[in-house]
PDB file of C-alpha atoms and ligand atoms in Angstrom:
ATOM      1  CA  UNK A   1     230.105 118.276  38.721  1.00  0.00           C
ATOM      2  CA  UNK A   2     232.855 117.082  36.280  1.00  0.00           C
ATOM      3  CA  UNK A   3     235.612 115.222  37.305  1.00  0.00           C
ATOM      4  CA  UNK A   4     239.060 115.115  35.375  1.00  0.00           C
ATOM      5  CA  UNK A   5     240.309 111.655  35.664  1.00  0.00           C
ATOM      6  CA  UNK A   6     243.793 110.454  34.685  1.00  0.00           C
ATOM      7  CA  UNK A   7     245.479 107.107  33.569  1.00  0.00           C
ATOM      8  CA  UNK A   8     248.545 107.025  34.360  1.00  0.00           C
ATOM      9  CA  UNK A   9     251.026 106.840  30.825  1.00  0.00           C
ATOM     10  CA  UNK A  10     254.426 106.661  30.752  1.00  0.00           C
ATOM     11  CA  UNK A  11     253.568 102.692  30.512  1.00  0.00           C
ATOM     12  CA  UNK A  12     251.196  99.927  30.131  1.00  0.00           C
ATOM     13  CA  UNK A  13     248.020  99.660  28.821  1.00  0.00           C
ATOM     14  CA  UNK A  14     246.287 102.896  28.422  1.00  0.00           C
ATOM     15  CA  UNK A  15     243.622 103.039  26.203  1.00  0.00           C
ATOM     16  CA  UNK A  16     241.230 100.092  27.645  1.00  0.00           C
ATOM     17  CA  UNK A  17     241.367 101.837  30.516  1.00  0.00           C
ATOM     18  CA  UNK A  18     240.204 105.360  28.652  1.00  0.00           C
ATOM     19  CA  UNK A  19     237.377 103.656  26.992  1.00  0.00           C
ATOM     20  CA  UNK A  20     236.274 101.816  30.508  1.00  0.00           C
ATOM     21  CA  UNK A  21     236.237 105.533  31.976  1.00  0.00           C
ATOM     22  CA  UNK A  22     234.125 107.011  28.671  1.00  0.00           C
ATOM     23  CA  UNK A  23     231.814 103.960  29.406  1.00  0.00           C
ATOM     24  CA  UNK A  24     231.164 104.824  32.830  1.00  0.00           C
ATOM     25  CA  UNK A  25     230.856 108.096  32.575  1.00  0.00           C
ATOM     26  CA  UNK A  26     228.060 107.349  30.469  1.00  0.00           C
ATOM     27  CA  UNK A  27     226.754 105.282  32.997  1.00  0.00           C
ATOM     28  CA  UNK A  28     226.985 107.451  35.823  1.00  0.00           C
ATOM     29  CA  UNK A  29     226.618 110.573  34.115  1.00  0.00           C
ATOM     30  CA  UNK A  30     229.502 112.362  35.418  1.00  0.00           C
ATOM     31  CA  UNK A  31     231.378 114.763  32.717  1.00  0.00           C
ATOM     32  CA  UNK A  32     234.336 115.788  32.578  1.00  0.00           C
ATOM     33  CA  UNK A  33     237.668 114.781  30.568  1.00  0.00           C
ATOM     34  CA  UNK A  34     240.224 111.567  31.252  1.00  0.00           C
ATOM     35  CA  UNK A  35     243.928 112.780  30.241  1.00  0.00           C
ATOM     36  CA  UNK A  36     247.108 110.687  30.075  1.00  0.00           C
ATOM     37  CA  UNK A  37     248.932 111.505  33.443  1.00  0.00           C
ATOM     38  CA  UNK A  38     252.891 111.856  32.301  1.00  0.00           C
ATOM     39  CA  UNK A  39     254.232 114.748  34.299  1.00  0.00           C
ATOM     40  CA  UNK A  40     254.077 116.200  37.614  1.00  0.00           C
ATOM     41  CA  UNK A  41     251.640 118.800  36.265  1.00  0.00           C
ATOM     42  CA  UNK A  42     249.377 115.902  35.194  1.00  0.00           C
ATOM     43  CA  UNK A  43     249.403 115.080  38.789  1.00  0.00           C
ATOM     44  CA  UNK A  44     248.342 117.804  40.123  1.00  0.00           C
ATOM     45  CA  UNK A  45     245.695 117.942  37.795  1.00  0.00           C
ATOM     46  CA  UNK A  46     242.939 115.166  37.866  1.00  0.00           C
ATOM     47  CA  UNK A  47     240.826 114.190  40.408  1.00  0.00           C
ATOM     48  CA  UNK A  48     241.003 110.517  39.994  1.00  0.00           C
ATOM     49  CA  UNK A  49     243.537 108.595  39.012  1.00  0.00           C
ATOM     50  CA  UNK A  50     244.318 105.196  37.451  1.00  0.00           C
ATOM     51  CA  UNK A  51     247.302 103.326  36.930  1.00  0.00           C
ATOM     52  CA  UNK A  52     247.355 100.297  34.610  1.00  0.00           C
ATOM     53  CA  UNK A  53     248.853  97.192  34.140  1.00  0.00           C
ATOM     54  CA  UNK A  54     251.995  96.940  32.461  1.00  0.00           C
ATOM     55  CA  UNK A  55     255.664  96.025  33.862  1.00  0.00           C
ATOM     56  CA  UNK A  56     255.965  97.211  37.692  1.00  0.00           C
ATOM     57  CA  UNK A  57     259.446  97.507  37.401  1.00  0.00           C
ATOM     58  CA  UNK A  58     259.153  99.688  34.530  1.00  0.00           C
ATOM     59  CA  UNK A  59     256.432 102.029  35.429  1.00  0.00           C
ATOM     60  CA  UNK A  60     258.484 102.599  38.976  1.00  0.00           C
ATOM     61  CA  UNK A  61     261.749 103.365  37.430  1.00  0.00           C
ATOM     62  CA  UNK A  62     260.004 105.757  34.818  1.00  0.00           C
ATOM     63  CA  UNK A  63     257.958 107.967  37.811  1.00  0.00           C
ATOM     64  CA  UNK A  64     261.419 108.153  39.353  1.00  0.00           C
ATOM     65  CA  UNK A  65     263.306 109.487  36.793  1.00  0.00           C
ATOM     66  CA  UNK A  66     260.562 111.630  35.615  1.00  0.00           C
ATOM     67  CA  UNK A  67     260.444 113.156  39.365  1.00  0.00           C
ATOM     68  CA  UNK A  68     256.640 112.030  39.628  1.00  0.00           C
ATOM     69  CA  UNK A  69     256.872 109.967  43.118  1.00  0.00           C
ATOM     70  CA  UNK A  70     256.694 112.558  45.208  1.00  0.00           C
ATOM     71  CA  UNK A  71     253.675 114.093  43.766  1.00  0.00           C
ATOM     72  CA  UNK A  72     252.195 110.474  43.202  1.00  0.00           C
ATOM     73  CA  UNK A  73     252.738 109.933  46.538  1.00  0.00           C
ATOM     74  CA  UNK A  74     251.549 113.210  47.930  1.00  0.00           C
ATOM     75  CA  UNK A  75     248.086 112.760  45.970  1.00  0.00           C
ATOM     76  CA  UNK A  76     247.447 109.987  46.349  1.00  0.00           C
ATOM     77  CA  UNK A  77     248.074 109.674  50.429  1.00  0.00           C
ATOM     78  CA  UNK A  78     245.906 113.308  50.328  1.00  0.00           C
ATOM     79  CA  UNK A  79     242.992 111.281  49.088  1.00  0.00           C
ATOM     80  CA  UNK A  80     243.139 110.941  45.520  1.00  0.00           C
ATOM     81  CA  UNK A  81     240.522 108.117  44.201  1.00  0.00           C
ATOM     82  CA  UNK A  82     243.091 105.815  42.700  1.00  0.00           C
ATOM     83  CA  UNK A  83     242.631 102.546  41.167  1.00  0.00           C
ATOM     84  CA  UNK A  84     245.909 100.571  40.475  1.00  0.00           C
ATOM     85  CA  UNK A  85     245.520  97.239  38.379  1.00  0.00           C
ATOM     86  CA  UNK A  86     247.867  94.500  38.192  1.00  0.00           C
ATOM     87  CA  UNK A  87     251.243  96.096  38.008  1.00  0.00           C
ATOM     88  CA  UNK A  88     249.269  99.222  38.707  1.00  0.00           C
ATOM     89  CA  UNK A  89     248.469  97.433  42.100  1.00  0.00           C
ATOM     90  CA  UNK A  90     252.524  96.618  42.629  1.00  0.00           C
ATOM     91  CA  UNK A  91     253.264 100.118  42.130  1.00  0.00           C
ATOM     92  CA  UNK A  92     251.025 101.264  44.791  1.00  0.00           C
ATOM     93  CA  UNK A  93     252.246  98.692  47.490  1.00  0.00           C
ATOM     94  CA  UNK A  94     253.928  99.038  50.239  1.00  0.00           C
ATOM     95  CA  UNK A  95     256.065  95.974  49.257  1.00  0.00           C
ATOM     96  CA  UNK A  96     256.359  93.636  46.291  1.00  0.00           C
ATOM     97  CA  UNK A  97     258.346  90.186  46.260  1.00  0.00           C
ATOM     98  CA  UNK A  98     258.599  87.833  43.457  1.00  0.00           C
ATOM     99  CA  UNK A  99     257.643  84.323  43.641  1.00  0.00           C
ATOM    100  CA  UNK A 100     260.915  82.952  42.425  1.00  0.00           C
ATOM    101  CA  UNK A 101     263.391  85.488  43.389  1.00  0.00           C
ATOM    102  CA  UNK A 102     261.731  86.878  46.741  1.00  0.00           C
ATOM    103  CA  UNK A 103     261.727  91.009  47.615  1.00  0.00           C
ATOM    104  CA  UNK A 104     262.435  93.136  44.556  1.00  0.00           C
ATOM    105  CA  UNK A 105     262.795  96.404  46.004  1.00  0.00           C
ATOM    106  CA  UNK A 106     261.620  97.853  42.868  1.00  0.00           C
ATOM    107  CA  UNK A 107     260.479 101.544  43.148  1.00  0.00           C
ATOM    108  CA  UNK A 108     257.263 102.140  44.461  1.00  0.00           C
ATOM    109  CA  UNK A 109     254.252 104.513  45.912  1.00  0.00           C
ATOM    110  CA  UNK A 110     253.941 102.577  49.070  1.00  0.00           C
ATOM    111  CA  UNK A 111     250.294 104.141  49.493  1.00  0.00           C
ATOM    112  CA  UNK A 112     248.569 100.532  49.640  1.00  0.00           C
ATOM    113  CA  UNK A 113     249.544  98.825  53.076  1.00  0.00           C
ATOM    114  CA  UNK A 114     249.655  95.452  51.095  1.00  0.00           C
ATOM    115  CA  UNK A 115     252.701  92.801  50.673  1.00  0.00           C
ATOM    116  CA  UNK A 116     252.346  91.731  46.908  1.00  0.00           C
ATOM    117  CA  UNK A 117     253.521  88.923  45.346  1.00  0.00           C
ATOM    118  CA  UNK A 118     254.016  89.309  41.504  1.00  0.00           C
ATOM    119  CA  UNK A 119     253.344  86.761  39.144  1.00  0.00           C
ATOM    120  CA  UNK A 120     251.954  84.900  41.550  1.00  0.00           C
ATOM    121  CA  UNK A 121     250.475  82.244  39.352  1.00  0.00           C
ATOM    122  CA  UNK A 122     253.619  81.028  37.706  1.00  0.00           C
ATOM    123  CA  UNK A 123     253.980  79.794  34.174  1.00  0.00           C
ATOM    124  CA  UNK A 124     251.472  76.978  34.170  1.00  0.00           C
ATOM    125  CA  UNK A 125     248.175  79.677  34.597  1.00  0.00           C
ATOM    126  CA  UNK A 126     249.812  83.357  33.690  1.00  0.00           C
ATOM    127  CA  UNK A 127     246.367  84.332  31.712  1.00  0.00           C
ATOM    128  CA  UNK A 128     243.277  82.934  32.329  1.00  0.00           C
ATOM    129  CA  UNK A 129     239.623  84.064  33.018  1.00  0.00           C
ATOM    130  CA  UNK A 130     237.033  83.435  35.605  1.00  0.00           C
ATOM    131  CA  UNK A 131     234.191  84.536  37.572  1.00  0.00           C
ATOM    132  CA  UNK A 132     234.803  86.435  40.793  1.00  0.00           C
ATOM    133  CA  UNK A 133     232.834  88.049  43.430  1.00  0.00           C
ATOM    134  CA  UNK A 134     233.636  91.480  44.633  1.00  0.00           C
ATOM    135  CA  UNK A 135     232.476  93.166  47.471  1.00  0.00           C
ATOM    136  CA  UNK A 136     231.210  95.995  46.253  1.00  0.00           C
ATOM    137  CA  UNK A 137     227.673  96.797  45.050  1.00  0.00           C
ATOM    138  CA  UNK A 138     226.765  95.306  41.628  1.00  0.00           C
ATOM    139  CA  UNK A 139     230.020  93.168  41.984  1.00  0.00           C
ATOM    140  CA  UNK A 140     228.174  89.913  42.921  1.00  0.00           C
ATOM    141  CA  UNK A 141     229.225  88.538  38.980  1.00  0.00           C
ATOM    142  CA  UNK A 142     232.561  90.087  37.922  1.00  0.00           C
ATOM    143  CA  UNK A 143     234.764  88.465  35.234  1.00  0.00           C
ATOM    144  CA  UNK A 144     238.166  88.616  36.365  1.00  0.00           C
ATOM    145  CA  UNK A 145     240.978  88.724  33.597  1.00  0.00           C
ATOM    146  CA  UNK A 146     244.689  87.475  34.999  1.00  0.00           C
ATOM    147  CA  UNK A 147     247.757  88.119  32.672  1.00  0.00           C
ATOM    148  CA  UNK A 148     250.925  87.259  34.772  1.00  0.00           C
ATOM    149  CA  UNK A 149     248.815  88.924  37.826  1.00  0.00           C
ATOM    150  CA  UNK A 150     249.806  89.129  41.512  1.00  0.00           C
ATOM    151  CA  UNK A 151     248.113  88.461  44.213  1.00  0.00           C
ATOM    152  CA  UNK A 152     247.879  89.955  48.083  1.00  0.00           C
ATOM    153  CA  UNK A 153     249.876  88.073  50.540  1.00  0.00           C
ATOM    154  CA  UNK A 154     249.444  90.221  53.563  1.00  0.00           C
ATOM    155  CA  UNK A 155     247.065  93.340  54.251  1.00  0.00           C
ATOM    156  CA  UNK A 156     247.302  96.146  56.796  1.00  0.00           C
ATOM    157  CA  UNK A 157     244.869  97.082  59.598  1.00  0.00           C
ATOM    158  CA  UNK A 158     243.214  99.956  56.935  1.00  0.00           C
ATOM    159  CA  UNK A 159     243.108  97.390  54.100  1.00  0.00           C
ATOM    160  CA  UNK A 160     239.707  95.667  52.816  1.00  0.00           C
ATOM    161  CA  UNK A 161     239.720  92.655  51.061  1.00  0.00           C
ATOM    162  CA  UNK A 162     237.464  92.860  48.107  1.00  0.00           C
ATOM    163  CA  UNK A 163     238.152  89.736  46.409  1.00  0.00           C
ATOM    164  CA  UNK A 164     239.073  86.297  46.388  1.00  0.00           C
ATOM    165  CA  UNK A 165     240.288  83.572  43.873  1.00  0.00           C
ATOM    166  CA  UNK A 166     240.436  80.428  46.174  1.00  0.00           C
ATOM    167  CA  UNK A 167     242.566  81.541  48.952  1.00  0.00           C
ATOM    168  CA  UNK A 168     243.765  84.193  47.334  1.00  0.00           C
ATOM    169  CA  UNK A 169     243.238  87.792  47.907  1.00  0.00           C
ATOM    170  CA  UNK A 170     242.548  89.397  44.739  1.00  0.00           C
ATOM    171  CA  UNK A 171     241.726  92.864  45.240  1.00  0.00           C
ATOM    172  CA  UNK A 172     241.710  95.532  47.743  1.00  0.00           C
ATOM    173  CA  UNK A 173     240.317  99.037  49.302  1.00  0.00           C
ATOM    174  CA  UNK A 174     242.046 100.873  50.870  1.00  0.00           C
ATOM    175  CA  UNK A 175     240.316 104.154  51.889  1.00  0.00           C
ATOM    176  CA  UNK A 176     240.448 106.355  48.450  1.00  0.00           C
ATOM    177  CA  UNK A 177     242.706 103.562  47.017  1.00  0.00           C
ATOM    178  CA  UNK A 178     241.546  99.994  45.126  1.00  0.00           C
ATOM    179  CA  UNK A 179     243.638  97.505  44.030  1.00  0.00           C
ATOM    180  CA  UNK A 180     242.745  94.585  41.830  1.00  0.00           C
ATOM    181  CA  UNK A 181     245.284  91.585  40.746  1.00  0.00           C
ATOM    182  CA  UNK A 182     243.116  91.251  37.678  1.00  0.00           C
ATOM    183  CA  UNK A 183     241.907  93.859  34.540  1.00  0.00           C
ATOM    184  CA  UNK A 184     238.738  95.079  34.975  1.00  0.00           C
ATOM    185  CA  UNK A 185     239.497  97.211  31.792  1.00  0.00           C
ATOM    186  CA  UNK A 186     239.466  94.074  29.617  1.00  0.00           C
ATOM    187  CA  UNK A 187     236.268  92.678  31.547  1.00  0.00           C
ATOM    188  CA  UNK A 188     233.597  94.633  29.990  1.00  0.00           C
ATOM    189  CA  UNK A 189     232.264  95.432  33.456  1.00  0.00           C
ATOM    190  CA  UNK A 190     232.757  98.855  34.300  1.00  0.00           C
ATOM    191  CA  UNK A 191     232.162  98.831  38.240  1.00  0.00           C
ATOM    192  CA  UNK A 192     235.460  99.783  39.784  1.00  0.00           C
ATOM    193  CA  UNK A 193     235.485 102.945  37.344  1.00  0.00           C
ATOM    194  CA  UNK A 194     231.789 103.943  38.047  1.00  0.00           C
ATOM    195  CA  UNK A 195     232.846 103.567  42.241  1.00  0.00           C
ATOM    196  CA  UNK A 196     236.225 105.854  41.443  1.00  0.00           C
ATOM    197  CA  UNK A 197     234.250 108.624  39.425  1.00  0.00           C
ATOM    198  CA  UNK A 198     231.930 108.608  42.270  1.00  0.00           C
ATOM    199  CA  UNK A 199     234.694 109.027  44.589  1.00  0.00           C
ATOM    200  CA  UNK A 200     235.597 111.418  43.272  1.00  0.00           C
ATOM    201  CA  UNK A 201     232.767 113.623  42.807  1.00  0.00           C
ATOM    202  CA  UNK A 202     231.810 112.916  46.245  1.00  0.00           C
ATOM    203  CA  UNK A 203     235.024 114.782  47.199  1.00  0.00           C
ATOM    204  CA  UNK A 204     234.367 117.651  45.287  1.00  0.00           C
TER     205      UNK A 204
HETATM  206  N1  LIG B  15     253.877  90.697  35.920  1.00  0.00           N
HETATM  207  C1  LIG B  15     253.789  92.120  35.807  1.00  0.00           C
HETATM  208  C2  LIG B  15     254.595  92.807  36.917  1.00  0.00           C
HETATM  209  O1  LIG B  15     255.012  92.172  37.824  1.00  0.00           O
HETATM  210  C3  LIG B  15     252.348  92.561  35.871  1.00  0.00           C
HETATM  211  C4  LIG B  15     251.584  92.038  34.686  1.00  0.00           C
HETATM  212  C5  LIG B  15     250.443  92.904  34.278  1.00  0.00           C
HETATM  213  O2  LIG B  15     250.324  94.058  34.672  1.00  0.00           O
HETATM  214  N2  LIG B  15     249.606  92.359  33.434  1.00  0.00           N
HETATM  215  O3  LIG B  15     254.803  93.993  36.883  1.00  0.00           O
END
């Protein structure tokens, strides 16, 4: 069964997250073709989506003036595997703050029942590398990548935590929807694309 899978692209970084999806298709051996989601169309298109990191602020103004929030939304609350990353996981929350200037109110999906807090880290550790654990199978060993990431303050009653970097929560499921703070598409480890491909076949 091949699955079309989308990255969302009116910003951030798109092609890592391409190449992660060609990589795991290989390694799951589920077909299909990965498109650049930019219009509403696009949306209504793919069976899996994922939306990368980038600038929060920008990627949420964008899908508004491009009218693609309601369809985002409606997808993505119908089911739709999604996998947000960094800013990809701000845009999906149900509420972002800042760590210096408090609640943004910055556009968003609000399909994550999460309270995010962006750039969490501040200036002294915005990019840095280390070894996680995520709770999902083969995730024992993960290398998270942080750039400027955020991290989970608060989840909802439907909201898994997957991951952990001290007391911080890290990443998320949610249902059909994971979050990470991190980039698995600079990692080299392909698990969170390999678990939304199967996702997504499964609901085929
Ligand atoms: N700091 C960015 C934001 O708040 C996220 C950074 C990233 O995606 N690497 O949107």
């Amino acid at each position: 069964m091949n699955v079309t899978a989308g990255v969302f692209g009116l910003q951030g970084d798109v092609e890592e997250h391409l190449s992660a999806l060609e990589t795991a298709r290989a390694r799951t051996g589920i077909g299909g073709e990965s498109i650049l989601v930019k219009s509403v169309e696009d949306v209504k298109r793919v069976d899996a989506l994922v939306i990368p990191g980038g600038e929060s602020t920008v990627m949420g103004g964008l899908s508004s003036v491009k009218g693609l929030m309601p369809s985002l939304r409606e997808r993505i609350g119908g089911g739709l595997p999604t996998l947000g990353t960094c800013a990809g996981m701000i845009l999906l929350a149900k509420k972002a703050q800042d760590r210096v200037v408090g609640e943004t109110r910055q556009a968003s999906i609000g399909a994550l029942d999460v309270v995010v807090e962006r750039n969490s880290f501040g200036r002294q550790r915005e990019s840095f590398e280390t070894q996680l654990s995520v709770a999902l199978p083969g995730g024992e060993r993960f290398p998270g990548v942080f750039i400027r990431a955020p991290t989970v303050k608060s989840v909802g009653p439907g909201v898994k935590e997957l991951a952990r970097l001290g007391g911080a929560v890290v990443a998320v499921q949610q249902g059909n929807v994971f979050g990470t703070a991190f980039h698995p598409e600079l990692s080299g480890n392909t698990l969170f694309y390999e678990h939304l491909l199967g996702l997504a076949r499964g609901g085929k």
